[in-house]
PDB file of C-alpha atoms and ligand atoms in Angstrom:
ATOM      1  CA  MET A   1       0.172   0.019  -0.042  1.00 38.00           C
ATOM      2  CA  SER A   2       1.462   3.327  -0.949  1.00 40.00           C
ATOM      3  CA  ALA A   3       0.988   6.459   1.195  1.00 43.00           C
ATOM      4  CA  THR A   4      -0.201   9.490  -0.786  1.00 41.00           C
ATOM      5  CA  PRO A   5       2.083  12.397   0.263  1.00 44.00           C
ATOM      6  CA  HIS A   6       0.216  15.568   1.226  1.00 45.00           C
ATOM      7  CA  THR A   7       1.293  18.329  -1.113  1.00 45.00           C
ATOM      8  CA  THR A   8       0.271  21.932  -1.253  1.00 52.00           C
ATOM      9  CA  VAL A   9       1.107  24.358  -4.049  1.00 51.00           C
ATOM     10  CA  PRO A  10       4.101  26.282  -2.722  1.00 54.00           C
ATOM     11  CA  GLN A  11       3.552  29.731  -1.716  1.00 62.00           C
ATOM     12  CA  THR A  12       6.265  32.387  -2.148  1.00 67.00           C
ATOM     13  CA  LEU A  13       6.056  35.950  -1.267  1.00 69.00           C
ATOM     14  CA  ASP A  14       7.225  36.943  -4.878  1.00 68.00           C
ATOM     15  CA  ASP A  15       4.505  35.010  -6.560  1.00 69.00           C
ATOM     16  CA  PRO A  16       1.671  34.466  -4.162  1.00 78.00           C
ATOM     17  CA  ILE A  17      -1.229  32.104  -5.112  1.00 88.00           C
ATOM     18  CA  PRO A  18      -4.798  33.027  -4.435  1.00 94.00           C
ATOM     19  CA  MET A  19      -6.095  31.364  -1.340  1.00 97.00           C
ATOM     20  CA  THR A  20      -9.117  29.214  -1.853  1.00 97.00           C
ATOM     21  CA  LEU A  21     -11.329  27.042   0.436  1.00 97.00           C
ATOM     22  CA  PRO A  22      -9.699  23.707  -1.144  1.00 97.00           C
ATOM     23  CA  ARG A  23      -6.262  25.181  -0.470  1.00 96.00           C
ATOM     24  CA  LEU A  24      -7.150  26.017   3.052  1.00 97.00           C
ATOM     25  CA  ALA A  25      -8.572  22.555   3.641  1.00 97.00           C
ATOM     26  CA  GLU A  26      -5.365  21.232   2.039  1.00 97.00           C
ATOM     27  CA  LYS A  27      -3.157  23.253   4.391  1.00 97.00           C
ATOM     28  CA  LYS A  28      -5.035  21.610   7.343  1.00 97.00           C
ATOM     29  CA  ARG A  29      -4.620  18.081   5.786  1.00 97.00           C
ATOM     30  CA  ALA A  30      -0.925  18.811   5.275  1.00 97.00           C
ATOM     31  CA  ALA A  31      -0.490  20.278   8.726  1.00 97.00           C
ATOM     32  CA  GLU A  32       0.780  23.590   7.419  1.00 97.00           C
ATOM     33  CA  PRO A  33       0.032  26.376   9.888  1.00 98.00           C
ATOM     34  CA  ILE A  34      -2.567  28.773   8.485  1.00 98.00           C
ATOM     35  CA  VAL A  35      -1.833  32.577   8.972  1.00 98.00           C
ATOM     36  CA  MET A  36      -4.740  34.892   9.605  1.00 98.00           C
ATOM     37  CA  VAL A  37      -4.530  38.682  10.460  1.00 98.00           C
ATOM     38  CA  THR A  38      -7.210  41.297  10.734  1.00 98.00           C
ATOM     39  CA  ALA A  39      -7.026  44.354   8.484  1.00 98.00           C
ATOM     40  CA  TYR A  40      -9.348  47.447   8.379  1.00 98.00           C
ATOM     41  CA  ASP A  41      -8.154  49.585   5.524  1.00 98.00           C
ATOM     42  CA  TYR A  42      -6.261  49.880   2.217  1.00 98.00           C
ATOM     43  CA  PRO A  43      -2.766  50.151   3.717  1.00 98.00           C
ATOM     44  CA  SER A  44      -3.234  47.315   6.216  1.00 98.00           C
ATOM     45  CA  ALA A  45      -4.471  45.050   3.558  1.00 98.00           C
ATOM     46  CA  GLN A  46      -1.393  45.926   1.340  1.00 97.00           C
ATOM     47  CA  VAL A  47       0.799  45.009   4.412  1.00 97.00           C
ATOM     48  CA  ALA A  48      -1.111  41.680   4.849  1.00 97.00           C
ATOM     49  CA  GLN A  49      -0.770  41.032   1.068  1.00 96.00           C
ATOM     50  CA  ALA A  50       3.025  41.874   1.100  1.00 96.00           C
ATOM     51  CA  ALA A  51       3.613  39.787   4.195  1.00 96.00           C
ATOM     52  CA  GLY A  52       2.042  36.726   2.420  1.00 95.00           C
ATOM     53  CA  VAL A  53      -0.773  35.931   4.998  1.00 97.00           C
ATOM     54  CA  ASP A  54      -3.228  33.229   4.015  1.00 97.00           C
ATOM     55  CA  VAL A  55      -6.536  34.827   5.295  1.00 98.00           C
ATOM     56  CA  VAL A  56      -7.498  38.413   6.050  1.00 98.00           C
ATOM     57  CA  LEU A  57     -10.541  39.013   8.450  1.00 98.00           C
ATOM     58  CA  VAL A  58     -12.019  42.524   8.485  1.00 98.00           C
ATOM     59  CA  GLY A  59     -12.834  41.920  12.032  1.00 98.00           C
ATOM     60  CA  ASP A  60     -15.528  43.890  14.011  1.00 97.00           C
ATOM     61  CA  SER A  61     -12.670  44.440  16.262  1.00 96.00           C
ATOM     62  CA  GLY A  62     -12.136  47.505  13.952  1.00 97.00           C
ATOM     63  CA  ALA A  63     -14.986  49.020  15.826  1.00 97.00           C
ATOM     64  CA  MET A  64     -12.514  49.547  18.616  1.00 94.00           C
ATOM     65  CA  THR A  65      -9.231  49.665  16.890  1.00 94.00           C
ATOM     66  CA  VAL A  66     -10.085  52.102  14.274  1.00 96.00           C
ATOM     67  CA  LEU A  67     -13.401  53.489  14.921  1.00 97.00           C
ATOM     68  CA  GLY A  68     -12.878  54.291  18.642  1.00 95.00           C
ATOM     69  CA  TYR A  69     -16.027  52.479  20.096  1.00 96.00           C
ATOM     70  CA  PRO A  70     -15.837  50.938  23.500  1.00 93.00           C
ATOM     71  CA  SER A  71     -16.856  47.507  22.100  1.00 93.00           C
ATOM     72  CA  THR A  72     -17.540  45.867  18.959  1.00 95.00           C
ATOM     73  CA  VAL A  73     -21.302  46.086  19.681  1.00 96.00           C
ATOM     74  CA  PRO A  74     -22.190  49.503  18.179  1.00 97.00           C
ATOM     75  CA  VAL A  75     -20.656  49.054  14.870  1.00 98.00           C
ATOM     76  CA  SER A  76     -23.013  49.113  11.858  1.00 98.00           C
ATOM     77  CA  VAL A  77     -23.217  47.129   8.638  1.00 98.00           C
ATOM     78  CA  GLU A  78     -22.575  50.394   6.767  1.00 98.00           C
ATOM     79  CA  GLU A  79     -19.336  51.123   8.793  1.00 98.00           C
ATOM     80  CA  MET A  80     -18.137  47.564   8.302  1.00 98.00           C
ATOM     81  CA  LEU A  81     -18.758  47.704   4.522  1.00 98.00           C
ATOM     82  CA  VAL A  82     -16.714  50.853   4.150  1.00 98.00           C
ATOM     83  CA  LEU A  83     -13.799  49.173   6.062  1.00 98.00           C
ATOM     84  CA  THR A  84     -14.195  45.904   4.188  1.00 98.00           C
ATOM     85  CA  ALA A  85     -14.347  47.446   0.671  1.00 98.00           C
ATOM     86  CA  ALA A  86     -11.228  49.387   1.448  1.00 98.00           C
ATOM     87  CA  VAL A  87      -9.417  46.206   2.493  1.00 98.00           C
ATOM     88  CA  ARG A  88     -10.692  44.537  -0.739  1.00 98.00           C
ATOM     89  CA  ARG A  89      -8.977  47.229  -2.825  1.00 98.00           C
ATOM     90  CA  GLY A  90      -5.646  46.413  -1.139  1.00 97.00           C
ATOM     91  CA  LEU A  91      -5.751  42.809  -1.328  1.00 97.00           C
ATOM     92  CA  GLU A  92      -5.195  40.262  -4.110  1.00 95.00           C
ATOM     93  CA  THR A  93      -4.342  36.802  -2.936  1.00 97.00           C
ATOM     94  CA  PRO A  94      -5.366  36.189   0.774  1.00 98.00           C
ATOM     95  CA  LEU A  95      -9.016  34.958   1.363  1.00 98.00           C
ATOM     96  CA  LEU A  96     -11.048  37.886   2.517  1.00 98.00           C
ATOM     97  CA  VAL A  97     -13.426  37.298   5.282  1.00 98.00           C
ATOM     98  CA  GLY A  98     -15.890  39.918   6.452  1.00 98.00           C
ATOM     99  CA  ASP A  99     -17.110  40.037   9.983  1.00 98.00           C
ATOM    100  CA  LEU A 100     -20.963  40.225  10.425  1.00 98.00           C
ATOM    101  CA  PRO A 101     -21.619  42.848  12.972  1.00 98.00           C
ATOM    102  CA  PHE A 102     -23.730  42.301  16.101  1.00 97.00           C
ATOM    103  CA  GLY A 103     -27.521  42.736  15.342  1.00 97.00           C
ATOM    104  CA  SER A 104     -27.010  42.052  11.577  1.00 98.00           C
ATOM    105  CA  TYR A 105     -27.682  38.357  11.461  1.00 98.00           C
ATOM    106  CA  GLU A 106     -29.257  36.924  14.544  1.00 97.00           C
ATOM    107  CA  ALA A 107     -32.917  37.760  14.015  1.00 97.00           C
ATOM    108  CA  SER A 108     -33.828  35.404  11.087  1.00 98.00           C
ATOM    109  CA  ASP A 109     -32.205  33.284   8.274  1.00 98.00           C
ATOM    110  CA  GLU A 110     -33.580  35.960   5.950  1.00 98.00           C
ATOM    111  CA  GLN A 111     -31.672  38.895   7.760  1.00 98.00           C
ATOM    112  CA  ALA A 112     -28.442  36.706   7.905  1.00 98.00           C
ATOM    113  CA  VAL A 113     -28.519  35.863   4.173  1.00 98.00           C
ATOM    114  CA  ALA A 114     -29.295  39.457   3.255  1.00 98.00           C
ATOM    115  CA  THR A 115     -26.474  40.830   5.307  1.00 98.00           C
ATOM    116  CA  ALA A 116     -24.029  38.269   4.200  1.00 98.00           C
ATOM    117  CA  GLN A 117     -24.947  39.023   0.527  1.00 98.00           C
ATOM    118  CA  ARG A 118     -24.178  42.685   1.061  1.00 98.00           C
ATOM    119  CA  PHE A 119     -20.728  41.750   2.284  1.00 98.00           C
ATOM    120  CA  VAL A 120     -20.039  39.700  -0.982  1.00 98.00           C
ATOM    121  CA  LYS A 121     -21.772  42.077  -3.441  1.00 98.00           C
ATOM    122  CA  GLU A 122     -20.833  45.529  -2.116  1.00 98.00           C
ATOM    123  CA  ALA A 123     -17.393  44.796  -0.301  1.00 98.00           C
ATOM    124  CA  GLY A 124     -16.123  41.886  -2.373  1.00 98.00           C
ATOM    125  CA  CYS A 125     -15.691  39.307   0.541  1.00 98.00           C
ATOM    126  CA  ASP A 126     -15.060  35.745  -0.302  1.00 98.00           C
ATOM    127  CA  ALA A 127     -16.671  34.673   3.072  1.00 98.00           C
ATOM    128  CA  VAL A 128     -18.325  35.991   6.193  1.00 98.00           C
ATOM    129  CA  LYS A 129     -17.703  35.167   9.877  1.00 98.00           C
ATOM    130  CA  LEU A 130     -20.352  35.174  12.507  1.00 98.00           C
ATOM    131  CA  GLU A 131     -20.111  34.456  16.379  1.00 97.00           C
ATOM    132  CA  ARG A 132     -21.634  31.861  18.662  1.00 96.00           C
ATOM    133  CA  GLY A 133     -23.279  28.377  18.255  1.00 95.00           C
ATOM    134  CA  GLY A 134     -26.890  27.960  19.046  1.00 95.00           C
ATOM    135  CA  THR A 135     -29.176  29.759  16.840  1.00 97.00           C
ATOM    136  CA  SER A 136     -26.019  31.150  14.968  1.00 97.00           C
ATOM    137  CA  ALA A 137     -25.399  27.643  13.565  1.00 98.00           C
ATOM    138  CA  ASP A 138     -28.844  27.887  12.066  1.00 98.00           C
ATOM    139  CA  ARG A 139     -27.944  31.322  10.433  1.00 98.00           C
ATOM    140  CA  ALA A 140     -24.634  29.811   9.351  1.00 98.00           C
ATOM    141  CA  ARG A 141     -26.436  26.985   7.621  1.00 98.00           C
ATOM    142  CA  ALA A 142     -28.836  29.409   5.851  1.00 98.00           C
ATOM    143  CA  ILE A 143     -25.939  31.569   4.609  1.00 98.00           C
ATOM    144  CA  VAL A 144     -23.926  28.608   3.328  1.00 98.00           C
ATOM    145  CA  GLN A 145     -26.934  27.256   1.654  1.00 98.00           C
ATOM    146  CA  SER A 146     -27.307  30.640  -0.011  1.00 98.00           C
ATOM    147  CA  GLY A 147     -23.837  29.891  -1.624  1.00 98.00           C
ATOM    148  CA  ILE A 148     -21.747  32.053   0.746  1.00 98.00           C
ATOM    149  CA  PRO A 149     -18.915  30.390   2.792  1.00 98.00           C
ATOM    150  CA  VAL A 150     -19.136  30.946   6.570  1.00 98.00           C
ATOM    151  CA  MET A 151     -16.408  31.050   9.151  1.00 98.00           C
ATOM    152  CA  GLY A 152     -17.649  30.222  12.778  1.00 98.00           C
ATOM    153  CA  HIS A 153     -16.412  31.744  16.065  1.00 98.00           C
ATOM    154  CA  VAL A 154     -16.723  30.106  19.570  1.00 98.00           C
ATOM    155  CA  GLY A 155     -15.043  30.510  23.026  1.00 97.00           C
ATOM    156  CA  LEU A 156     -14.828  34.268  23.924  1.00 95.00           C
ATOM    157  CA  THR A 157     -17.409  35.973  21.456  1.00 95.00           C
ATOM    158  CA  PRO A 158     -16.953  39.693  22.049  1.00 92.00           C
ATOM    159  CA  GLN A 159     -20.349  40.520  20.541  1.00 94.00           C
ATOM    160  CA  THR A 160     -21.889  38.821  23.573  1.00 90.00           C
ATOM    161  CA  ALA A 161     -19.118  39.382  26.151  1.00 87.00           C
ATOM    162  CA  THR A 162     -21.493  40.809  28.756  1.00 85.00           C
ATOM    163  CA  ALA A 163     -23.496  37.670  28.827  1.00 84.00           C
ATOM    164  CA  LEU A 164     -20.282  35.706  29.044  1.00 87.00           C
ATOM    165  CA  GLY A 165     -19.151  37.637  32.117  1.00 82.00           C
ATOM    166  CA  GLY A 166     -16.957  40.041  30.363  1.00 83.00           C
ATOM    167  CA  TYR A 167     -13.707  39.803  28.162  1.00 86.00           C
ATOM    168  CA  ARG A 168     -12.378  36.717  29.894  1.00 89.00           C
ATOM    169  CA  ALA A 169     -11.161  33.199  29.056  1.00 92.00           C
ATOM    170  CA  GLN A 170     -13.928  30.671  28.485  1.00 93.00           C
ATOM    171  CA  ALA A 171     -14.459  26.956  28.650  1.00 94.00           C
ATOM    172  CA  ARG A 172     -12.472  26.887  31.991  1.00 95.00           C
ATOM    173  CA  THR A 173     -15.009  24.429  33.517  1.00 96.00           C
ATOM    174  CA  SER A 174     -15.978  21.095  32.047  1.00 98.00           C
ATOM    175  CA  ASP A 175     -19.479  22.318  31.441  1.00 96.00           C
ATOM    176  CA  ARG A 176     -18.413  25.346  29.640  1.00 96.00           C
ATOM    177  CA  ALA A 177     -15.999  23.375  27.794  1.00 97.00           C
ATOM    178  CA  LEU A 178     -18.585  20.934  26.704  1.00 98.00           C
ATOM    179  CA  GLY A 179     -20.788  23.931  25.672  1.00 97.00           C
ATOM    180  CA  VAL A 180     -17.991  25.226  23.431  1.00 97.00           C
ATOM    181  CA  ALA A 181     -17.523  21.640  21.974  1.00 98.00           C
ATOM    182  CA  ALA A 182     -21.150  21.518  21.096  1.00 98.00           C
ATOM    183  CA  ASP A 183     -21.189  24.953  19.484  1.00 98.00           C
ATOM    184  CA  ALA A 184     -18.125  23.965  17.472  1.00 98.00           C
ATOM    185  CA  LEU A 185     -19.542  20.908  16.361  1.00 98.00           C
ATOM    186  CA  ALA A 186     -22.956  22.424  15.432  1.00 98.00           C
ATOM    187  CA  LEU A 187     -20.979  24.908  13.270  1.00 98.00           C
ATOM    188  CA  GLN A 188     -19.153  22.365  11.451  1.00 98.00           C
ATOM    189  CA  GLU A 189     -22.367  20.362  10.910  1.00 98.00           C
ATOM    190  CA  ALA A 190     -23.956  23.554   9.465  1.00 98.00           C
ATOM    191  CA  GLY A 191     -21.387  23.660   6.841  1.00 98.00           C
ATOM    192  CA  CYS A 192     -18.932  26.280   8.091  1.00 98.00           C
ATOM    193  CA  PHE A 193     -15.585  25.987   6.121  1.00 98.00           C
ATOM    194  CA  SER A 194     -13.520  27.165   9.174  1.00 98.00           C
ATOM    195  CA  ILE A 195     -13.882  28.124  12.811  1.00 98.00           C
ATOM    196  CA  VAL A 196     -12.169  30.484  15.258  1.00 98.00           C
ATOM    197  CA  PHE A 197     -11.416  29.398  18.853  1.00 98.00           C
ATOM    198  CA  GLU A 198     -11.040  32.529  21.004  1.00 97.00           C
ATOM    199  CA  ALA A 199      -9.663  32.646  24.527  1.00 97.00           C
ATOM    200  CA  ILE A 200     -10.141  28.926  25.599  1.00 97.00           C
ATOM    201  CA  PRO A 201      -7.581  26.853  27.530  1.00 98.00           C
ATOM    202  CA  ALA A 202      -4.952  25.246  25.126  1.00 98.00           C
ATOM    203  CA  ALA A 203      -5.772  21.671  26.703  1.00 98.00           C
ATOM    204  CA  VAL A 204      -9.482  22.251  25.687  1.00 98.00           C
ATOM    205  CA  ALA A 205      -8.578  23.173  22.122  1.00 98.00           C
ATOM    206  CA  ARG A 206      -6.366  20.226  21.910  1.00 98.00           C
ATOM    207  CA  GLU A 207      -9.004  17.876  22.911  1.00 98.00           C
ATOM    208  CA  LEU A 208     -11.333  19.441  20.433  1.00 98.00           C
ATOM    209  CA  MET A 209      -8.983  19.258  17.377  1.00 98.00           C
ATOM    210  CA  PRO A 210      -9.482  15.566  16.534  1.00 98.00           C
ATOM    211  CA  LEU A 211     -13.212  16.165  16.389  1.00 98.00           C
ATOM    212  CA  LEU A 212     -13.080  18.901  13.807  1.00 98.00           C
ATOM    213  CA  ASP A 213     -12.523  18.169  10.062  1.00 98.00           C
ATOM    214  CA  ILE A 214     -12.449  21.954   9.109  1.00 98.00           C
ATOM    215  CA  PRO A 215      -9.574  24.323   9.743  1.00 98.00           C
ATOM    216  CA  VAL A 216      -9.455  25.762  13.241  1.00 98.00           C
ATOM    217  CA  ILE A 217      -7.974  29.165  13.679  1.00 98.00           C
ATOM    218  CA  GLY A 218      -6.957  30.074  17.309  1.00 98.00           C
ATOM    219  CA  ILE A 219      -6.420  33.305  19.061  1.00 98.00           C
ATOM    220  CA  GLY A 220      -5.612  32.685  22.778  1.00 97.00           C
ATOM    221  CA  ALA A 221      -6.434  29.024  22.326  1.00 98.00           C
ATOM    222  CA  GLY A 222      -2.714  27.525  22.297  1.00 98.00           C
ATOM    223  CA  PRO A 223      -0.526  26.006  19.836  1.00 98.00           C
ATOM    224  CA  ASP A 224      -2.534  23.042  18.530  1.00 98.00           C
ATOM    225  CA  THR A 225      -5.029  24.758  16.175  1.00 98.00           C
ATOM    226  CA  ASP A 226      -4.544  24.554  12.499  1.00 98.00           C
ATOM    227  CA  GLY A 227      -3.689  28.403  12.338  1.00 98.00           C
ATOM    228  CA  GLN A 228      -3.485  31.513  14.378  1.00 98.00           C
ATOM    229  CA  VAL A 229      -4.988  34.972  14.085  1.00 98.00           C
ATOM    230  CA  LEU A 230      -3.906  38.347  15.624  1.00 98.00           C
ATOM    231  CA  VAL A 231      -5.501  41.726  15.516  1.00 97.00           C
ATOM    232  CA  PHE A 232      -3.417  43.925  13.332  1.00 97.00           C
ATOM    233  CA  HIS A 233      -3.141  46.736  15.818  1.00 96.00           C
ATOM    234  CA  ASP A 234      -2.264  44.558  18.711  1.00 96.00           C
ATOM    235  CA  LEU A 235       0.425  42.754  16.621  1.00 96.00           C
ATOM    236  CA  LEU A 236       2.065  45.937  15.615  1.00 97.00           C
ATOM    237  CA  GLY A 237       1.491  47.819  18.894  1.00 95.00           C
ATOM    238  CA  ILE A 238      -0.706  50.583  17.400  1.00 94.00           C
ATOM    239  CA  TYR A 239      -3.655  50.404  19.608  1.00 82.00           C
ATOM    240  CA  ASP A 240      -3.591  52.173  22.948  1.00 81.00           C
ATOM    241  CA  GLY A 241      -6.452  50.266  24.541  1.00 77.00           C
ATOM    242  CA  HIS A 242      -6.478  47.063  26.577  1.00 81.00           C
ATOM    243  CA  VAL A 243      -4.199  44.310  24.944  1.00 82.00           C
ATOM    244  CA  PRO A 244      -5.352  40.759  25.848  1.00 88.00           C
ATOM    245  CA  ARG A 245      -2.858  38.280  27.354  1.00 89.00           C
ATOM    246  CA  PHE A 246      -2.905  36.266  24.134  1.00 92.00           C
ATOM    247  CA  ALA A 247      -1.905  39.146  21.953  1.00 94.00           C
ATOM    248  CA  LYS A 248       1.905  39.087  21.142  1.00 95.00           C
ATOM    249  CA  ARG A 249       3.242  42.412  20.279  1.00 94.00           C
ATOM    250  CA  TYR A 250       5.745  42.268  17.506  1.00 96.00           C
ATOM    251  CA  HIS A 251       6.433  45.938  17.344  1.00 95.00           C
ATOM    252  CA  ASP A 252       5.749  49.287  19.123  1.00 94.00           C
ATOM    253  CA  LEU A 253       4.442  51.133  16.059  1.00 96.00           C
ATOM    254  CA  ARG A 254       2.436  53.492  18.115  1.00 96.00           C
ATOM    255  CA  GLY A 255       5.582  54.572  20.004  1.00 96.00           C
ATOM    256  CA  GLU A 256       7.379  55.147  16.728  1.00 97.00           C
ATOM    257  CA  MET A 257       4.220  57.078  15.157  1.00 97.00           C
ATOM    258  CA  VAL A 258       4.238  59.428  18.218  1.00 97.00           C
ATOM    259  CA  ALA A 259       7.985  59.958  17.973  1.00 98.00           C
ATOM    260  CA  ALA A 260       7.649  60.911  14.255  1.00 98.00           C
ATOM    261  CA  VAL A 261       4.622  63.088  14.569  1.00 98.00           C
ATOM    262  CA  GLY A 262       6.315  64.774  17.594  1.00 98.00           C
ATOM    263  CA  HIS A 263       9.479  65.195  15.338  1.00 98.00           C
ATOM    264  CA  TYR A 264       7.382  66.782  12.795  1.00 98.00           C
ATOM    265  CA  ALA A 265       5.779  69.252  15.366  1.00 98.00           C
ATOM    266  CA  ALA A 266       9.173  70.195  16.660  1.00 98.00           C
ATOM    267  CA  GLU A 267      10.627  71.018  13.134  1.00 98.00           C
ATOM    268  CA  VAL A 268       7.464  73.000  12.186  1.00 98.00           C
ATOM    269  CA  ARG A 269       7.802  75.034  15.522  1.00 98.00           C
ATOM    270  CA  GLY A 270      11.526  75.317  15.183  1.00 98.00           C
ATOM    271  CA  ARG A 271      11.098  76.592  11.406  1.00 98.00           C
ATOM    272  CA  GLU A 272      13.157  73.687  10.242  1.00 97.00           C
ATOM    273  CA  PHE A 273      10.326  72.138   8.099  1.00 98.00           C
ATOM    274  CA  PRO A 274       9.673  72.676   5.220  1.00 96.00           C
ATOM    275  CA  GLY A 275      13.298  72.876   3.769  1.00 96.00           C
ATOM    276  CA  PRO A 276      14.238  74.000   0.280  1.00 95.00           C
ATOM    277  CA  GLU A 277      14.014  70.340  -0.875  1.00 96.00           C
ATOM    278  CA  HIS A 278      10.215  70.422  -0.043  1.00 96.00           C
ATOM    279  CA  ALA A 279       9.485  73.605  -1.915  1.00 96.00           C
ATOM    280  CA  TYR A 280       8.612  74.517  -5.610  1.00 97.00           C
ATOM    281  CA  SER A 281      10.705  76.909  -7.612  1.00 97.00           C
ATOM    282  CA  ILE A 282       9.557  79.517 -10.130  1.00 97.00           C
ATOM    283  CA  ASP A 283      11.712  81.107 -12.881  1.00 98.00           C
ATOM    284  CA  GLU A 284      13.341  84.451 -11.807  1.00 98.00           C
ATOM    285  CA  ARG A 285      11.830  86.414 -14.607  1.00 98.00           C
ATOM    286  CA  GLU A 286       8.255  84.955 -14.021  1.00 98.00           C
ATOM    287  CA  LEU A 287       8.765  85.885 -10.361  1.00 98.00           C
ATOM    288  CA  ALA A 288       9.753  89.445 -11.184  1.00 98.00           C
ATOM    289  CA  GLU A 289       6.772  89.869 -13.575  1.00 98.00           C
ATOM    290  CA  PHE A 290       4.527  88.468 -10.854  1.00 98.00           C
ATOM    291  CA  GLN A 291       5.801  91.005  -8.279  1.00 97.00           C
ATOM    292  CA  LEU A 292       5.376  93.774 -10.848  1.00 97.00           C
ATOM    293  CA  GLY A 293       1.733  92.610 -11.486  1.00 97.00           C
ATOM    294  CA  LEU A 294       0.996  92.280  -7.699  1.00 97.00           C
ATOM    295  CA  SER A 295       2.224  95.871  -7.312  1.00 97.00           C
ATOM    296  CA  ARG A 296      -0.090  97.186  -9.878  1.00 97.00           C
ATOM    297  CA  MET A 297      -3.201  95.463  -8.264  1.00 92.00           C
TER     298      MET A 297
HETATM  299  O1  KIV B   1     -13.074  40.837  15.243  1.00 58.39           O
HETATM  300  C1  KIV B   1     -12.016  40.178  15.343  1.00 58.39           C
HETATM  301  O2  KIV B   1     -10.879  40.800  15.098  1.00 58.39           O
HETATM  302  C2  KIV B   1     -12.122  38.865  15.529  1.00 58.39           C
HETATM  303  C3  KIV B   1     -10.881  38.056  15.644  1.00 58.39           C
HETATM  304  C4  KIV B   1     -10.384  38.260  16.968  1.00 58.39           C
HETATM  305  C5  KIV B   1     -11.038  36.590  15.371  1.00 58.39           C
HETATM  306  O3  KIV B   1     -13.133  38.315  15.625  1.00 58.39           O
END
């Protein structure tokens, strides 16, 4: 009996290949870690593209990181569509997932399908994401049946964080862990192509992995998921708000941005900026004529 080797199409940063649902599934089978990051505008999308990530999520975390809301709850579909369309314009090859905001999909299958269609038609998404199991699994099924791929999200689900006792790790008792397991399995059964595990014990995630055939993307769920996602502003150190324990900061971009803007302010106040290299010239004769003309006005 010969073993069939798992091969994926090689990905290089110089010549990236569009990410598709079959390629994502193949990555899981081949145990190749899947890289997902959030983005909220054209430049952050271009950064994700240039860095060669596999999946870009326009997360409703953008409500806090770029729109300044105190939570993800207030953000509207219209606001999310503006952010998502900007990301679409900066992205070529990663799979683009749009986050359905709170209140835009829970009421009925019809509402869920109509909102998901807007993310595909108006913002160019490849897929949408929604939070929780329970009735959300029914909504996911309806969206999938309408032809739009869906990513699920269990564990800490920020849209309903108040009901979960705040922004805290989930599934830390046997009962709660079984609840997360039931939600994840319901979402898989509903046809989700992938699922996010947020803020659950690594040991719980590890136990769940053999039950899930679809790629699992973790954030604060330990090292055993099929991939990882981080919020762009946490990763780069841009956001000044609360940074969760699971968010690794790879840079202090905010510090560098404040220093650069402070440097500019000091140069303006010190009359060092703009220098001659930032100014436009005019021919001497034209200037003399202009001065003459002005004197006659
Ligand atoms: O909104 C978001 O950024 C998310 C990720 C944390 C998965 O849902």
